[in-house]
């Protein structure tokens, strides 16, 4: 079957960087030339400039056994030293590393000197618990400063962390602990979310309990942060209070150097079926690309910027752009524990105003939920400190991009739409803010030093103006080094499709426009085949979001007797529109609208107006479940949903 994807939706708006921004930008156009001249030399130079190597590397890339890459192989470094001590040693210890804001409103200001000291103490505690190089530590915490300190303390010891998102169940936690063979779990009594104290420790107790199958958990100790003060069950032999152990631990700790390819972390992605995949990242290459992309894509000025990435630390975005990239660069950040709606919808904008956030990095799903609530809410706050906006996690529809720019960015700040994955470790495709003429909805160009193409099923480039499969054609420093404990699955999942070419296939569809700029089209599994036309979900969704009534849309292909598959759309309306007009007749209007915007081929057979869409805990729409509804089936496995009630509500609305 052809893997070409038809292009149906045009977007012609263009935004050149302001002269002022371009003149002062951290990253200039010469980066592309340097990288094109010699990719490996380019990365070696970035690494030497951005990272302190205890033992300098001489080898850059070892690709003698693809797809198992080694970067900067003979070099040695300590990742935590690079994120902490070296800033203090250089006299920047008083700089704020984090403005922490808890959901109830408690705040803490943490300098680089303070964070360094805390991490040294935690490293000493972990050493006493027997954690050392090569061990694994599971981290199951809310978004509090102790989470950042935990990651760094584990990294400091040359052990690997496996962060499990706090919203996951005891079973998910146990399977991840087992798979990684974790020795210690770091958790908290609970955290604050939506105005309530939620609990974490009971899930750890349950995860570690004897299941009567003769398999003991590998965990020997549980280190517990007191966050909410709620009652917890206690196992004296196993459990240790963070505040007891860390307070009495020594604040002296020398960072030891570890080889560049020493594992840094495992992060589980759910995958579509079966056992979660433990994506493995290592040290030197990962840190190099995280730091380089953070600095150049966000135009970071560490002395004056306040950077806020809203992602939870349980996701890769939180790893690379709340911890490793920004801290390696000595940035000042905001860390917020809770949800955007508590105590009321404007909380994020209050935080931006309060801390003078200059660079704001979030997900399209958040932007669309703000569009739904209406622009009056952010417009009541002073957001004038913002000078750059970033987006990650899903394609951002052109209309959401425009809203983001106009309402949050005062109509004149650059937006960087950054494409990457847990597997890629760091940003791969993005505009450079002082260089690229941006197009709403396009992630645009491969980063300097990154080789991307859009190909057909044989691996041949589709060329400008056509759609197909997004591939990475050359190894990159922060690439995943494997799936934990399963090298065959690593090869099968990512490298088999284009084995003869040696391309990494990412699972995403994309299109190159006439200028060669890249537009992400969603997962290729979600591509619809309507009367022989292969249509992406993204373009039809973007057309729906371009209607004044719509805040968010998801489309799926449902079996259809005449067309093979038919387009079925699920749409969330803007609250302001609902107040003025109500939903009557809107489904028909939206069908006609899409027909006019794109053409009859893409006109949805059905449009359902709904209040919510099914999303994963990291905010991605789960179209598989909507397909079940559209085809009248029993809805499939909803375990990975953030809110399992959403599907019954949608099923009811559809009926
Ligand atoms: C999607 C998140 C379009 C894509 C960093 C990818 C995007 C998956 C974008 C990885 C973007 C991420 N435009 N799609 N800017 N960024 N995606 O592993 O489908 O949570 O494969 O990593 O998110 O999600 P993950």
XYZ file of C-alpha atoms and ligand atoms in Angstrom:
680
model
C 0.000 0.000 0.000
C 1.247 3.466 -0.813
C 2.461 5.493 2.127
C 2.026 8.798 0.377
C -0.289 11.164 2.170
C -2.419 13.585 0.183
C -2.192 17.277 0.920
C -5.504 19.060 1.191
C -5.241 22.042 3.515
C -3.216 25.173 2.729
C -1.863 27.724 5.142
C -0.264 30.801 3.638
C 0.491 33.138 6.534
C 4.194 33.941 7.067
C 6.072 35.691 9.858
C 9.622 36.966 9.495
C 11.667 37.439 12.668
C 11.890 41.095 13.661
C 15.150 42.790 12.703
C 15.911 43.395 16.325
C 15.401 39.782 17.285
C 17.437 38.527 14.349
C 20.305 40.920 15.076
C 20.636 39.722 18.677
C 19.711 36.062 18.289
C 21.837 33.427 19.986
C 21.601 31.091 16.973
C 22.401 32.438 13.530
C 22.144 30.956 10.043
C 25.835 29.988 10.067
C 24.946 27.001 12.278
C 23.304 25.303 9.307
C 26.400 25.815 7.164
C 28.765 24.571 9.837
C 26.690 21.466 10.418
C 26.275 20.796 6.706
C 30.035 21.057 6.164
C 30.818 18.381 8.762
C 28.071 17.044 10.999
C 30.324 15.224 13.430
C 32.720 18.135 13.784
C 29.723 20.357 14.441
C 28.454 18.186 17.297
C 31.952 17.795 18.723
C 32.301 21.578 18.801
C 28.898 22.035 20.484
C 29.755 19.406 23.041
C 33.123 20.954 23.906
C 31.559 24.400 24.224
C 28.498 23.477 26.238
C 29.712 20.608 28.414
C 32.587 20.250 30.869
C 34.288 16.947 30.196
C 36.342 15.515 33.070
C 38.168 13.537 30.429
C 37.911 15.059 26.946
C 36.716 12.788 24.144
C 38.632 12.146 20.962
C 36.074 9.888 19.242
C 32.903 11.625 18.103
C 30.587 8.981 16.663
C 30.993 5.221 16.567
C 28.389 3.849 14.150
C 30.217 0.606 13.439
C 27.366 -1.492 14.812
C 24.159 0.239 13.706
C 21.610 0.957 15.092
C 23.635 0.921 18.323
C 25.381 4.284 18.371
C 28.134 5.547 20.631
C 28.812 9.263 20.919
C 31.908 10.825 22.440
C 32.723 7.304 23.529
C 36.130 7.769 25.142
C 35.144 10.921 27.036
C 34.093 11.052 30.676
C 31.777 13.464 32.419
C 29.431 13.846 35.324
C 26.002 15.024 34.177
C 24.992 16.466 37.559
C 28.277 18.349 37.866
C 27.487 19.953 34.523
C 24.030 20.980 35.724
C 25.110 22.218 39.154
C 28.618 22.444 40.602
C 30.252 24.114 37.651
C 27.819 27.026 37.841
C 28.588 27.457 41.534
C 32.333 27.176 40.913
C 32.028 29.880 38.268
C 30.510 32.259 40.833
C 26.895 31.859 39.746
C 25.725 30.069 42.889
C 23.338 32.874 43.813
C 21.434 32.649 40.563
C 17.913 31.256 40.984
C 17.596 27.780 39.514
C 13.899 27.430 40.313
C 11.001 29.583 41.323
C 8.836 26.824 42.725
C 5.130 27.343 43.135
C 3.008 24.679 44.808
C -0.605 24.364 43.828
C -1.889 25.606 47.206
C 0.236 28.742 46.714
C 3.316 27.888 48.794
C 6.529 29.049 47.152
C 10.253 28.375 47.360
C 13.137 30.118 45.648
C 16.054 27.778 45.065
C 19.455 28.994 43.943
C 22.065 26.955 42.114
C 24.132 26.821 45.322
C 21.175 25.481 47.307
C 20.192 22.942 44.693
C 23.784 21.747 44.437
C 23.968 21.253 48.177
C 20.667 19.394 48.293
C 21.719 17.090 45.466
C 25.007 16.308 47.202
C 23.113 15.339 50.356
C 20.669 13.163 48.450
C 23.574 11.533 46.637
C 25.086 10.670 50.018
C 21.776 9.206 51.214
C 21.483 7.086 48.097
C 25.076 5.937 48.427
C 24.271 4.755 51.962
C 21.350 2.814 50.513
C 23.772 1.026 48.222
C 23.025 2.913 45.014
C 26.001 3.221 42.705
C 27.039 3.223 39.091
C 24.804 1.079 36.893
C 21.940 0.759 39.419
C 18.395 1.902 38.699
C 16.225 4.129 40.883
C 12.495 4.618 40.300
C 11.128 8.113 40.922
C 7.424 8.580 41.572
C 6.923 12.154 42.714
C 4.769 15.227 42.161
C 6.229 18.306 40.439
C 8.207 19.541 43.433
C 11.867 20.563 43.713
C 12.715 17.212 45.315
C 11.862 15.582 41.996
C 14.564 17.582 40.218
C 17.023 16.929 43.052
C 16.285 13.194 42.857
C 17.002 12.941 39.149
C 20.261 14.815 39.562
C 21.369 12.828 42.616
C 20.846 9.565 40.761
C 22.707 10.939 37.744
C 25.506 12.163 39.991
C 26.152 8.594 41.141
C 26.256 7.190 37.631
C 23.018 5.304 38.270
C 19.990 5.525 35.968
C 16.615 6.945 36.915
C 13.263 5.748 35.742
C 10.658 8.409 36.397
C 7.122 7.086 36.563
C 4.460 9.754 36.142
C 2.563 10.328 39.414
C -0.773 9.687 37.713
C 0.098 6.071 36.921
C -1.390 3.213 38.936
C 0.330 0.803 41.319
C 0.320 -1.857 38.590
C 2.038 0.378 36.040
C 4.550 1.373 38.664
C 5.267 -2.249 39.557
C 5.756 -3.346 35.962
C 8.207 -0.489 35.415
C 10.055 -1.252 38.649
C 10.313 -4.908 37.672
C 11.412 -4.240 34.127
C 14.201 -1.911 35.236
C 15.100 -3.892 38.360
C 15.020 -0.729 40.491
C 16.795 -0.856 43.852
C 15.201 2.213 45.437
C 11.963 4.129 44.914
C 11.783 7.841 45.687
C 8.238 9.011 46.317
C 6.167 11.383 48.458
C 3.209 10.987 50.767
C 1.256 12.816 48.086
C 0.956 16.001 46.081
C -1.585 18.690 45.270
C -3.752 18.534 42.201
C -7.006 20.317 41.400
C -7.198 21.651 44.928
C -6.901 18.284 46.601
C -4.126 16.342 48.275
C -3.700 13.227 46.163
C -1.737 10.315 47.560
C 1.308 8.540 46.136
C 2.808 6.424 48.916
C -0.142 3.954 49.059
C 0.404 3.147 45.378
C 4.066 2.415 46.111
C 3.088 0.174 49.034
C 0.637 -1.639 46.820
C 3.152 -1.919 43.984
C 5.759 -3.452 46.273
C 3.391 -5.772 48.133
C 3.867 -9.497 47.817
C 1.575 -10.607 45.033
C 1.661 -14.255 46.019
C 3.438 -15.166 42.774
C 6.758 -15.822 44.463
C 8.291 -12.780 42.729
C 9.704 -10.285 45.209
C 10.098 -6.700 44.052
C 13.736 -5.713 43.536
C 13.270 -2.595 45.669
C 15.128 -2.497 48.967
C 14.282 0.998 50.189
C 11.701 3.700 49.699
C 12.714 7.307 50.273
C 9.621 9.384 51.097
C 9.250 13.150 50.766
C 6.711 14.735 53.089
C 4.667 17.015 50.868
C 1.064 16.959 52.117
C 1.438 15.641 55.669
C -1.275 13.032 55.175
C -1.118 9.749 57.114
C 0.897 7.000 55.507
C 1.522 3.356 56.296
C 5.118 2.780 57.264
C 7.456 -0.153 56.803
C 10.312 0.455 59.260
C 12.741 -1.811 57.505
C 12.175 -0.329 54.113
C 10.900 3.245 54.329
C 12.956 6.355 55.091
C 11.757 9.933 55.425
C 13.573 12.247 53.055
C 13.621 15.082 55.614
C 15.291 12.846 58.225
C 17.877 11.305 55.964
C 18.726 14.267 53.749
C 18.973 16.772 56.603
C 21.520 14.653 58.454
C 23.528 13.626 55.399
C 26.808 15.315 54.599
C 26.747 18.181 52.103
C 30.158 17.152 50.796
C 30.122 15.013 47.714
C 32.671 14.816 44.963
C 31.217 14.203 41.496
C 32.926 11.240 39.897
C 33.409 11.079 36.130
C 31.582 8.389 34.145
C 31.929 7.297 30.542
C 29.896 9.195 27.977
C 27.792 6.123 27.214
C 26.921 5.430 30.847
C 23.102 5.072 31.092
C 21.438 8.245 32.373
C 17.784 7.287 32.344
C 15.096 4.912 31.241
C 11.727 6.378 30.371
C 8.799 4.126 29.617
C 6.460 4.897 26.753
C 3.251 2.956 26.687
C 3.537 1.758 23.097
C 0.374 0.703 21.332
C 0.296 -2.869 22.561
C 1.649 -5.006 25.347
C 4.557 -4.306 27.605
C 5.765 -0.711 27.973
C 9.034 0.098 26.254
C 11.880 1.338 28.433
C 13.554 3.932 26.228
C 17.212 4.142 27.212
C 19.262 7.330 27.101
C 22.923 7.764 27.968
C 24.986 10.707 29.142
C 27.325 12.733 26.918
C 25.400 12.799 23.642
C 22.082 13.343 25.360
C 23.326 16.257 27.444
C 25.012 17.836 24.435
C 21.880 17.881 22.305
C 19.571 18.840 25.201
C 21.801 21.812 26.059
C 22.405 22.862 22.446
C 18.740 22.770 21.440
C 17.607 24.470 24.626
C 20.009 27.333 24.076
C 19.503 27.843 20.348
C 15.785 27.093 19.910
C 14.734 29.157 22.929
C 17.345 31.876 22.381
C 18.333 31.479 26.002
C 20.054 34.272 27.914
C 20.680 32.634 31.260
C 21.442 35.915 33.064
C 18.084 37.486 32.315
C 15.561 34.924 31.083
C 12.943 33.109 33.126
C 12.148 29.882 31.316
C 8.990 27.888 31.945
C 8.347 24.485 30.438
C 4.964 23.287 31.709
C 5.549 19.570 31.089
C 5.506 17.153 34.003
C 8.839 15.687 34.958
C 7.320 12.267 34.270
C 7.534 12.972 30.518
C 10.591 13.357 28.359
C 9.874 17.057 27.880
C 10.233 17.499 31.637
C 13.535 15.587 31.571
C 15.124 17.466 28.699
C 13.629 20.956 29.118
C 12.943 21.305 32.861
C 16.029 19.502 34.073
C 18.978 18.654 31.847
C 18.989 21.249 29.049
C 18.113 24.319 31.156
C 20.290 23.393 34.139
C 23.286 22.586 31.952
C 22.803 26.073 30.498
C 22.474 27.706 33.922
C 18.916 28.900 33.292
C 16.399 30.252 35.793
C 13.110 28.370 35.635
C 9.603 28.156 36.987
C 8.427 24.849 38.434
C 4.699 24.542 39.122
C 3.066 21.627 40.861
C -0.553 21.760 39.833
C -3.103 22.188 37.068
C -3.808 25.317 35.014
C -7.399 25.503 36.327
C -6.777 25.723 40.039
C -8.115 27.683 41.864
C -9.463 29.135 38.629
C -8.581 29.049 34.939
C -6.073 31.934 34.927
C -3.495 30.295 37.213
C -0.789 29.883 34.573
C -1.085 33.516 33.512
C -0.818 34.595 37.136
C 2.404 32.625 37.418
C 3.824 34.175 34.246
C 3.013 37.636 35.542
C 4.368 36.928 39.024
C 7.759 35.558 37.966
C 8.172 37.556 34.760
C 8.406 34.471 32.570
C 10.166 35.356 29.319
C 10.143 31.997 27.499
C 7.064 29.811 27.713
C 7.020 26.231 26.374
C 3.783 24.235 26.426
C 1.589 21.807 24.493
C -1.065 22.432 21.811
C -3.639 20.645 23.948
C -3.181 23.342 26.610
C -3.403 26.119 24.031
C -6.650 24.692 22.670
C -8.157 24.396 26.132
C -7.387 28.099 26.678
C -9.022 28.876 23.340
C -12.101 27.073 24.577
C -12.217 29.146 27.783
C -11.760 32.416 25.936
C -9.141 35.122 25.573
C -10.617 37.323 28.337
C -8.877 35.170 30.924
C -5.257 35.704 29.812
C -6.044 39.255 28.745
C -6.725 40.196 32.377
C -3.037 39.539 33.170
C 0.146 41.301 32.198
C 2.004 38.879 29.955
C 4.358 41.466 28.500
C 7.453 39.729 29.876
C 7.041 36.948 27.303
C 9.463 37.191 24.392
C 9.307 33.677 22.936
C 6.729 30.870 22.818
C 7.237 27.172 22.182
C 4.965 24.239 21.389
C 5.514 20.482 21.640
C 3.661 17.175 21.788
C 1.224 17.253 18.885
C 0.794 19.135 15.653
C -0.331 22.661 16.511
C -3.208 23.677 14.247
C -2.575 26.973 12.451
C -5.498 28.612 14.249
C -4.191 27.566 17.659
C -0.742 28.851 16.643
C -2.270 32.229 15.693
C -4.215 32.411 18.937
C -1.080 31.594 20.922
C 0.842 34.334 19.158
C -1.868 36.980 19.336
C -3.272 36.396 22.796
C -0.258 35.122 24.753
C 2.525 36.589 22.628
C 1.028 40.068 22.050
C 1.106 39.431 18.320
C 4.829 39.833 17.887
C 6.903 37.157 19.610
C 8.433 34.231 17.704
C 6.842 30.805 18.110
C 8.951 27.670 17.886
C 6.983 24.530 17.059
C 9.368 21.775 18.128
C 9.048 18.194 16.890
C 10.756 15.394 18.766
C 10.011 12.219 20.740
C 10.922 10.347 23.905
C 13.106 8.299 21.579
C 14.924 11.253 20.033
C 15.739 12.691 23.475
C 15.817 16.302 22.325
C 14.398 18.652 19.687
C 14.930 17.474 16.099
C 12.801 19.799 13.957
C 12.099 23.426 14.808
C 12.449 26.941 13.514
C 15.396 28.934 14.859
C 13.713 32.030 16.261
C 15.963 34.701 14.768
C 16.486 32.939 11.470
C 13.426 31.098 10.219
C 10.451 32.755 8.593
C 7.705 30.922 10.467
C 4.533 29.384 9.081
C 1.675 28.653 11.514
C 1.340 24.889 11.861
C 4.733 23.903 10.477
C 7.666 22.624 12.546
C 9.721 23.643 9.512
C 13.346 22.554 9.400
C 15.664 19.942 10.858
C 17.924 21.355 13.545
C 21.520 21.984 12.464
C 23.309 18.633 12.644
C 20.091 16.599 12.270
C 19.219 14.762 9.060
C 15.489 14.365 8.380
C 13.578 13.298 5.295
C 10.069 12.440 4.200
C 9.995 9.210 2.215
C 7.670 6.681 0.609
C 7.385 3.043 1.675
C 10.594 2.172 -0.193
C 12.534 4.892 1.536
C 12.674 7.153 -1.530
C 12.275 10.876 -0.804
C 8.794 12.076 -1.746
C 10.244 15.469 -2.649
C 8.939 18.956 -1.973
C 5.188 19.343 -2.110
C 4.370 15.742 -1.094
C 3.514 13.768 2.043
C 4.846 10.480 3.393
C 6.793 8.969 6.292
C 9.088 11.018 8.500
C 12.530 9.450 8.955
C 15.832 10.395 10.533
C 18.546 9.407 8.108
C 21.705 9.844 10.218
C 22.470 9.079 13.871
C 22.163 11.994 16.311
C 23.749 12.583 19.735
C 20.640 12.265 21.931
C 19.175 9.275 20.105
C 17.827 6.425 22.190
C 20.455 3.752 22.699
C 17.941 0.957 22.904
C 14.931 -0.487 24.666
C 15.931 -1.559 28.165
C 16.648 -5.279 28.152
C 15.271 -5.846 24.658
C 17.675 -5.074 21.800
C 15.602 -7.046 19.283
C 12.516 -5.032 19.981
C 14.577 -1.861 19.515
C 15.695 -2.968 16.070
C 12.223 -4.221 15.086
C 10.321 -1.180 16.280
C 12.421 1.602 14.846
C 14.876 0.293 12.254
C 13.300 -2.631 10.421
C 11.072 -0.651 8.089
C 14.052 0.914 6.277
C 16.738 -1.601 7.245
C 18.527 -1.371 3.886
C 18.856 2.414 4.177
C 19.600 2.536 7.891
C 16.823 5.065 8.549
C 15.090 5.532 11.874
C 11.329 5.545 11.346
C 9.475 7.660 13.854
C 5.863 6.529 13.242
C 4.783 10.009 12.148
C 3.518 11.183 8.801
C 4.743 14.481 7.413
C 4.649 16.654 4.335
C 7.273 18.860 2.787
C 5.890 22.014 1.251
C 7.210 23.760 -1.849
C 9.981 25.397 0.192
C 10.978 22.060 1.703
C 9.501 22.972 5.116
C 8.096 20.124 7.186
C 4.482 19.850 8.338
C 3.735 17.041 10.762
C 0.600 15.101 9.906
C 0.069 12.911 12.978
C 0.719 9.213 13.460
C 0.680 7.183 10.244
C -1.564 4.632 11.996
C -4.243 7.321 12.075
C -4.103 8.164 8.351
C -7.505 7.624 6.703
C -8.213 6.173 3.320
C -11.277 7.828 1.820
C -12.126 6.671 -1.702
C -8.460 5.962 -2.316
C -7.261 9.308 -0.950
C -4.916 9.094 2.002
C -5.861 11.900 4.344
C -4.098 12.948 7.516
C -6.051 13.625 10.668
C -4.090 16.828 11.211
C -5.170 18.727 8.129
C -8.886 18.061 8.608
C -8.612 18.913 12.287
C -6.863 22.137 11.386
C -9.693 23.025 9.006
C -12.236 22.386 11.760
C -10.283 24.488 14.278
C -10.168 27.298 11.709
C -13.968 27.679 12.118
C -14.864 30.421 14.605
C -16.930 28.039 16.738
C -14.286 25.375 17.276
C -11.670 25.126 20.014
C -10.507 21.585 19.434
C -11.224 18.731 17.026
C -10.319 15.096 16.512
C -11.092 13.159 13.357
C -10.925 9.451 12.665
C -11.585 7.190 9.716
C -14.555 4.872 10.256
C -15.440 1.936 8.009
C -17.805 3.000 5.273
C -19.495 0.832 2.652
C -19.114 3.282 -0.189
C -15.864 5.112 0.472
C -13.832 2.480 2.336
C -13.374 4.843 5.223
C -15.345 7.961 6.046
C -14.237 10.977 8.027
C -15.889 11.248 11.430
C -15.221 14.365 13.496
C -15.512 15.068 17.202
C -15.547 18.741 18.020
C -15.270 20.872 21.163
C -16.783 24.347 20.884
C -15.534 27.636 22.273
C -17.484 28.699 25.330
C -18.011 32.206 23.952
C -19.565 30.803 20.788
C -21.826 28.464 22.733
C -23.093 31.359 24.856
C -23.950 33.471 21.826
C -25.222 30.931 19.341
C -25.767 27.523 20.908
C -24.902 24.328 19.051
C -27.991 24.123 16.796
C -27.252 23.386 13.175
C -23.544 23.567 13.827
C -22.697 19.994 12.903
C -24.073 20.629 9.414
C -22.300 24.002 9.200
C -19.003 22.388 10.088
C -19.427 19.696 7.442
C -20.075 22.358 4.844
C -17.150 24.417 6.145
C -14.657 21.568 5.802
C -16.050 20.810 2.348
C -15.444 24.433 1.348
C -12.008 24.694 3.002
C -10.606 21.425 1.746
C -12.975 19.878 -0.764
C -15.788 17.334 -0.723
C -13.401 14.416 -0.250
C -12.587 15.511 3.302
C -16.092 16.558 4.314
C -16.922 14.620 7.485
C -19.718 12.097 7.200
C -20.577 12.828 10.822
C -19.713 15.683 13.139
C -20.302 15.088 16.823
C -20.232 18.009 19.239
C -18.674 16.815 22.502
C -17.478 18.379 25.764
C -14.208 16.490 26.067
C -11.842 14.376 24.000
C -10.083 11.252 25.213
C -6.456 12.101 25.992
C -3.459 10.314 27.388
C -1.991 11.642 30.582
C 0.496 13.643 28.550
C -2.346 15.275 26.627
C -2.350 13.413 23.309
C -5.704 12.627 21.719
C -6.421 8.863 21.625
C -8.071 8.495 18.250
C -8.226 4.705 18.537
C -11.016 5.028 21.115
C -12.928 7.504 18.973
C -12.719 5.056 16.085
C -14.456 2.483 18.286
C -17.269 4.946 18.943
C -17.485 5.961 15.287
C -17.784 2.332 14.211
C -20.321 1.547 16.919
C -18.069 -0.888 18.786
C -17.552 -1.406 22.460
C -14.818 1.070 23.448
C -11.405 -0.628 23.830
C -8.780 -0.415 26.552
C -9.036 2.957 28.297
C -6.300 2.359 30.860
C -3.912 4.972 29.511
C -6.585 7.690 29.509
C -6.132 10.628 31.853
C -9.854 10.540 32.635
C -11.642 7.274 31.990
C -15.108 8.841 32.370
C -14.626 10.832 29.187
C -15.407 7.893 26.921
C -18.779 7.099 28.472
C -19.722 10.774 28.193
C -18.750 10.812 24.514
C -20.571 7.566 23.775
C -23.696 9.045 25.350
C -23.399 12.276 23.377
C -22.975 10.389 20.135
C -26.058 8.289 20.768
C 4.085 14.003 18.500
C 7.171 14.400 23.165
C 3.662 17.373 15.715
C 4.592 13.080 17.412
C 8.387 15.310 22.982
C 5.703 12.329 18.104
C 4.490 16.263 17.533
C 5.150 12.165 19.483
C 5.272 17.395 17.892
C 6.211 11.979 20.548
C 5.166 18.562 17.063
C 5.644 15.803 19.320
N 4.352 18.492 15.989
N 3.701 16.269 16.450
N 5.819 19.692 17.339
N 5.976 17.071 19.002
N 4.742 15.315 18.449
O 7.352 10.647 23.016
O 3.552 12.214 17.018
O 5.666 12.067 24.290
O 5.995 11.094 17.496
O 7.578 13.074 23.055
O 4.407 13.375 19.728
O 5.647 12.034 21.840
P 6.554 11.887 23.122
